[in-house]
Amino acid sequence: MILVRVNVRKCSVLTKELFITIPVPITENHAFFYRKGMKILNKRGKEWMKNAEHLMRLAMEEQGWETVENEKVIVDLWHYWPDKRVRDCSNSLKLLCDSIQNAGIVNNDRWLLCRQQDFSVDRDNPRLEMRIRRFSDESDDD
């Protein structure tokens, strides 16, 4: 299991934004296998999700985030890959969205609006950085 330090930015008691850094998600191709036409999460996928959900819950607690119920939520994503291999940022969204829901950031991942902001290479610290905020707070940007 790979643990990554959670970046914590000081926010008000009930935060409008949640900042989370987690390990780079594995792709759907590496997270699932098929049996009799059914898509099943494999051991590697389960381990990644368990670790990511733990880090998300820590960030929620440290930053004062409460579960968003039946409301749109923006998820801005910055990918930092371990090398220059060609990758598809959107190929890991299913696992990521399920983890966000399981961690309790939202009650249902159907409310997530994921935005790929950028990607680059960071050989020393590959990761996924997320900024999560309620859609209704979008107009409150500074």
PDB file of C-alpha atoms in Angstrom:
ATOM      1  CA  MET A   1       0.000   0.000   0.000  1.00  0.00           C
ATOM      2  CA  ILE A   2       1.299   3.454  -0.908  1.00  0.00           C
ATOM      3  CA  LEU A   3       0.538   6.318   1.435  1.00  0.00           C
ATOM      4  CA  VAL A   4       0.902   9.923   0.369  1.00  0.00           C
ATOM      5  CA  ARG A   5       0.945  12.917   2.664  1.00  0.00           C
ATOM      6  CA  VAL A   6      -2.275  14.899   2.507  1.00  0.00           C
ATOM      7  CA  ASN A   7      -1.788  18.552   1.621  1.00  0.00           C
ATOM      8  CA  VAL A   8      -3.752  20.606   4.110  1.00  0.00           C
ATOM      9  CA  ARG A   9      -4.574  24.240   3.533  1.00  0.00           C
ATOM     10  CA  LYS A  10      -6.117  26.115   6.433  1.00  0.00           C
ATOM     11  CA  CYS A  11      -9.756  26.934   5.786  1.00  0.00           C
ATOM     12  CA  SER A  12     -12.706  28.247   7.739  1.00  0.00           C
ATOM     13  CA  VAL A  13     -14.638  25.856  10.006  1.00  0.00           C
ATOM     14  CA  LEU A  14     -17.140  24.966   7.268  1.00  0.00           C
ATOM     15  CA  THR A  15     -14.984  25.060   4.181  1.00  0.00           C
ATOM     16  CA  LYS A  16     -16.137  25.966   0.697  1.00  0.00           C
ATOM     17  CA  GLU A  17     -13.215  24.139  -0.897  1.00  0.00           C
ATOM     18  CA  LEU A  18     -11.510  20.852  -0.174  1.00  0.00           C
ATOM     19  CA  PHE A  19      -7.903  20.274  -1.277  1.00  0.00           C
ATOM     20  CA  ILE A  20      -6.714  16.680  -1.554  1.00  0.00           C
ATOM     21  CA  THR A  21      -3.574  15.014  -2.866  1.00  0.00           C
ATOM     22  CA  ILE A  22      -3.681  11.264  -3.511  1.00  0.00           C
ATOM     23  CA  PRO A  23      -1.589   8.727  -5.451  1.00  0.00           C
ATOM     24  CA  VAL A  24      -2.061   8.702  -9.214  1.00  0.00           C
ATOM     25  CA  PRO A  25      -5.184   6.607  -9.903  1.00  0.00           C
ATOM     26  CA  ILE A  26      -4.777   3.337 -11.733  1.00  0.00           C
ATOM     27  CA  THR A  27      -6.624   3.030 -15.011  1.00  0.00           C
ATOM     28  CA  GLU A  28      -9.821   1.093 -15.496  1.00  0.00           C
ATOM     29  CA  ASN A  29      -7.823  -1.375 -17.608  1.00  0.00           C
ATOM     30  CA  HIS A  30      -5.674  -2.220 -14.555  1.00  0.00           C
ATOM     31  CA  ALA A  31      -8.432  -2.003 -11.917  1.00  0.00           C
ATOM     32  CA  PHE A  32     -11.034  -4.397 -13.303  1.00  0.00           C
ATOM     33  CA  PHE A  33     -11.339  -7.864 -14.769  1.00  0.00           C
ATOM     34  CA  TYR A  34     -14.292  -9.456 -16.506  1.00  0.00           C
ATOM     35  CA  ARG A  35     -16.031 -12.703 -15.622  1.00  0.00           C
ATOM     36  CA  LYS A  36     -19.113 -13.903 -17.466  1.00  0.00           C
ATOM     37  CA  GLY A  37     -19.608 -10.417 -18.867  1.00  0.00           C
ATOM     38  CA  MET A  38     -19.480  -8.755 -15.432  1.00  0.00           C
ATOM     39  CA  LYS A  39     -16.954  -6.018 -14.621  1.00  0.00           C
ATOM     40  CA  ILE A  40     -15.290  -6.841 -11.268  1.00  0.00           C
ATOM     41  CA  LEU A  41     -12.848  -4.711  -9.270  1.00  0.00           C
ATOM     42  CA  ASN A  42      -9.536  -6.555  -8.815  1.00  0.00           C
ATOM     43  CA  LYS A  43      -7.207  -6.588  -5.780  1.00  0.00           C
ATOM     44  CA  ARG A  44      -5.048  -3.738  -7.079  1.00  0.00           C
ATOM     45  CA  GLY A  45      -8.137  -1.591  -7.679  1.00  0.00           C
ATOM     46  CA  LYS A  46      -9.509  -2.346  -4.206  1.00  0.00           C
ATOM     47  CA  GLU A  47      -6.187  -1.418  -2.574  1.00  0.00           C
ATOM     48  CA  TRP A  48      -5.967   1.865  -4.490  1.00  0.00           C
ATOM     49  CA  MET A  49      -9.555   2.781  -3.583  1.00  0.00           C
ATOM     50  CA  LYS A  50      -9.066   1.923   0.105  1.00  0.00           C
ATOM     51  CA  ASN A  51      -5.949   4.100   0.308  1.00  0.00           C
ATOM     52  CA  ALA A  52      -7.512   6.994  -1.641  1.00  0.00           C
ATOM     53  CA  GLU A  53     -10.703   6.926   0.455  1.00  0.00           C
ATOM     54  CA  HIS A  54      -8.650   6.971   3.673  1.00  0.00           C
ATOM     55  CA  LEU A  55      -6.692  10.029   2.492  1.00  0.00           C
ATOM     56  CA  MET A  56      -9.912  11.757   1.388  1.00  0.00           C
ATOM     57  CA  ARG A  57     -11.549  11.175   4.794  1.00  0.00           C
ATOM     58  CA  LEU A  58      -8.467  12.585   6.548  1.00  0.00           C
ATOM     59  CA  ALA A  59      -8.589  15.694   4.369  1.00  0.00           C
ATOM     60  CA  MET A  60     -12.341  16.100   5.004  1.00  0.00           C
ATOM     61  CA  GLU A  61     -11.807  15.940   8.748  1.00  0.00           C
ATOM     62  CA  GLU A  62      -8.785  18.247   8.787  1.00  0.00           C
ATOM     63  CA  GLN A  63     -10.421  20.820   6.511  1.00  0.00           C
ATOM     64  CA  GLY A  64     -13.952  20.748   7.940  1.00  0.00           C
ATOM     65  CA  TRP A  65     -15.764  19.419   4.860  1.00  0.00           C
ATOM     66  CA  GLU A  66     -19.259  17.985   5.282  1.00  0.00           C
ATOM     67  CA  THR A  67     -20.909  15.558   2.849  1.00  0.00           C
ATOM     68  CA  VAL A  68     -22.707  17.345   0.029  1.00  0.00           C
ATOM     69  CA  GLU A  69     -26.218  15.967  -0.490  1.00  0.00           C
ATOM     70  CA  ASN A  70     -27.920  16.109  -3.909  1.00  0.00           C
ATOM     71  CA  GLU A  71     -25.999  19.131  -5.132  1.00  0.00           C
ATOM     72  CA  LYS A  72     -23.528  19.560  -8.002  1.00  0.00           C
ATOM     73  CA  VAL A  73     -19.862  19.499  -6.997  1.00  0.00           C
ATOM     74  CA  ILE A  74     -16.909  20.660  -9.126  1.00  0.00           C
ATOM     75  CA  VAL A  75     -13.777  18.490  -8.988  1.00  0.00           C
ATOM     76  CA  ASP A  76     -10.720  20.187 -10.539  1.00  0.00           C
ATOM     77  CA  LEU A  77      -7.921  17.699 -11.273  1.00  0.00           C
ATOM     78  CA  TRP A  78      -4.188  18.134 -11.803  1.00  0.00           C
ATOM     79  CA  HIS A  79      -2.283  14.974 -12.767  1.00  0.00           C
ATOM     80  CA  TYR A  80       1.441  14.640 -12.077  1.00  0.00           C
ATOM     81  CA  TRP A  81       2.694  11.499 -13.854  1.00  0.00           C
ATOM     82  CA  PRO A  82       5.815   9.546 -12.855  1.00  0.00           C
ATOM     83  CA  ASP A  83       7.233   9.596 -16.424  1.00  0.00           C
ATOM     84  CA  LYS A  84       6.598  10.851 -19.961  1.00  0.00           C
ATOM     85  CA  ARG A  85       4.569   7.804 -21.030  1.00  0.00           C
ATOM     86  CA  VAL A  86       1.407   8.805 -22.908  1.00  0.00           C
ATOM     87  CA  ARG A  87      -1.599   8.539 -20.569  1.00  0.00           C
ATOM     88  CA  ASP A  88      -5.294   9.288 -20.760  1.00  0.00           C
ATOM     89  CA  CYS A  89      -6.413  11.436 -17.796  1.00  0.00           C
ATOM     90  CA  SER A  90     -10.036  10.361 -18.129  1.00  0.00           C
ATOM     91  CA  ASN A  91      -9.301   6.616 -18.020  1.00  0.00           C
ATOM     92  CA  SER A  92      -9.303   6.629 -14.212  1.00  0.00           C
ATOM     93  CA  LEU A  93     -12.385   8.752 -13.539  1.00  0.00           C
ATOM     94  CA  LYS A  94     -14.681   5.821 -12.681  1.00  0.00           C
ATOM     95  CA  LEU A  95     -12.433   4.660  -9.839  1.00  0.00           C
ATOM     96  CA  LEU A  96     -11.841   8.223  -8.653  1.00  0.00           C
ATOM     97  CA  CYS A  97     -15.545   9.180  -8.620  1.00  0.00           C
ATOM     98  CA  ASP A  98     -16.497   5.986  -6.800  1.00  0.00           C
ATOM     99  CA  SER A  99     -13.804   6.724  -4.190  1.00  0.00           C
ATOM    100  CA  ILE A 100     -15.051  10.294  -3.721  1.00  0.00           C
ATOM    101  CA  GLN A 101     -18.547   8.947  -3.049  1.00  0.00           C
ATOM    102  CA  ASN A 102     -17.332   6.135  -0.761  1.00  0.00           C
ATOM    103  CA  ALA A 103     -15.256   8.623   1.263  1.00  0.00           C
ATOM    104  CA  GLY A 104     -18.395  10.686   1.910  1.00  0.00           C
ATOM    105  CA  ILE A 105     -17.463  13.856   0.024  1.00  0.00           C
ATOM    106  CA  VAL A 106     -20.763  13.573  -1.864  1.00  0.00           C
ATOM    107  CA  ASN A 107     -23.733  11.279  -1.294  1.00  0.00           C
ATOM    108  CA  ASN A 108     -23.827  10.174  -4.949  1.00  0.00           C
ATOM    109  CA  ASP A 109     -21.121  10.484  -7.605  1.00  0.00           C
ATOM    110  CA  ARG A 110     -23.722  11.438 -10.211  1.00  0.00           C
ATOM    111  CA  TRP A 111     -23.382  14.991  -8.814  1.00  0.00           C
ATOM    112  CA  LEU A 112     -19.648  15.225  -9.636  1.00  0.00           C
ATOM    113  CA  LEU A 113     -18.493  17.489 -12.452  1.00  0.00           C
ATOM    114  CA  CYS A 114     -14.863  16.489 -13.052  1.00  0.00           C
ATOM    115  CA  ARG A 115     -12.587  18.965 -14.855  1.00  0.00           C
ATOM    116  CA  GLN A 116      -9.149  17.961 -16.084  1.00  0.00           C
ATOM    117  CA  GLN A 117      -7.144  21.152 -15.517  1.00  0.00           C
ATOM    118  CA  ASP A 118      -3.632  20.075 -16.456  1.00  0.00           C
ATOM    119  CA  PHE A 119      -1.065  17.303 -16.424  1.00  0.00           C
ATOM    120  CA  SER A 120       2.712  17.198 -16.224  1.00  0.00           C
ATOM    121  CA  VAL A 121       5.559  14.952 -15.096  1.00  0.00           C
ATOM    122  CA  ASP A 122       6.909  14.855 -11.540  1.00  0.00           C
ATOM    123  CA  ARG A 123       9.232  11.868 -11.261  1.00  0.00           C
ATOM    124  CA  ASP A 124       9.902  12.482  -7.560  1.00  0.00           C
ATOM    125  CA  ASN A 125       6.283  12.877  -6.466  1.00  0.00           C
ATOM    126  CA  PRO A 126       3.681  11.486  -8.906  1.00  0.00           C
ATOM    127  CA  ARG A 127       0.201  12.340  -7.655  1.00  0.00           C
ATOM    128  CA  LEU A 128      -3.282  13.618  -8.347  1.00  0.00           C
ATOM    129  CA  GLU A 129      -4.231  16.970  -6.825  1.00  0.00           C
ATOM    130  CA  MET A 130      -7.897  17.838  -6.445  1.00  0.00           C
ATOM    131  CA  ARG A 131      -9.803  20.973  -5.569  1.00  0.00           C
ATOM    132  CA  ILE A 132     -13.406  20.149  -4.722  1.00  0.00           C
ATOM    133  CA  ARG A 133     -16.146  22.764  -4.306  1.00  0.00           C
ATOM    134  CA  ARG A 134     -19.883  23.119  -4.458  1.00  0.00           C
ATOM    135  CA  PHE A 135     -21.147  24.230  -7.862  1.00  0.00           C
ATOM    136  CA  SER A 136     -23.209  27.033  -6.265  1.00  0.00           C
ATOM    137  CA  ASP A 137     -19.981  28.461  -4.761  1.00  0.00           C
ATOM    138  CA  GLU A 138     -18.383  28.789  -8.215  1.00  0.00           C
ATOM    139  CA  SER A 139     -19.593  32.393  -8.595  1.00  0.00           C
ATOM    140  CA  ASP A 140     -17.969  33.248  -5.232  1.00  0.00           C
ATOM    141  CA  ASP A 141     -14.409  32.908  -6.669  1.00  0.00           C
ATOM    142  CA  ASP A 142     -12.062  35.738  -5.872  1.00  0.00           C
TER     143      ASP A 142
END
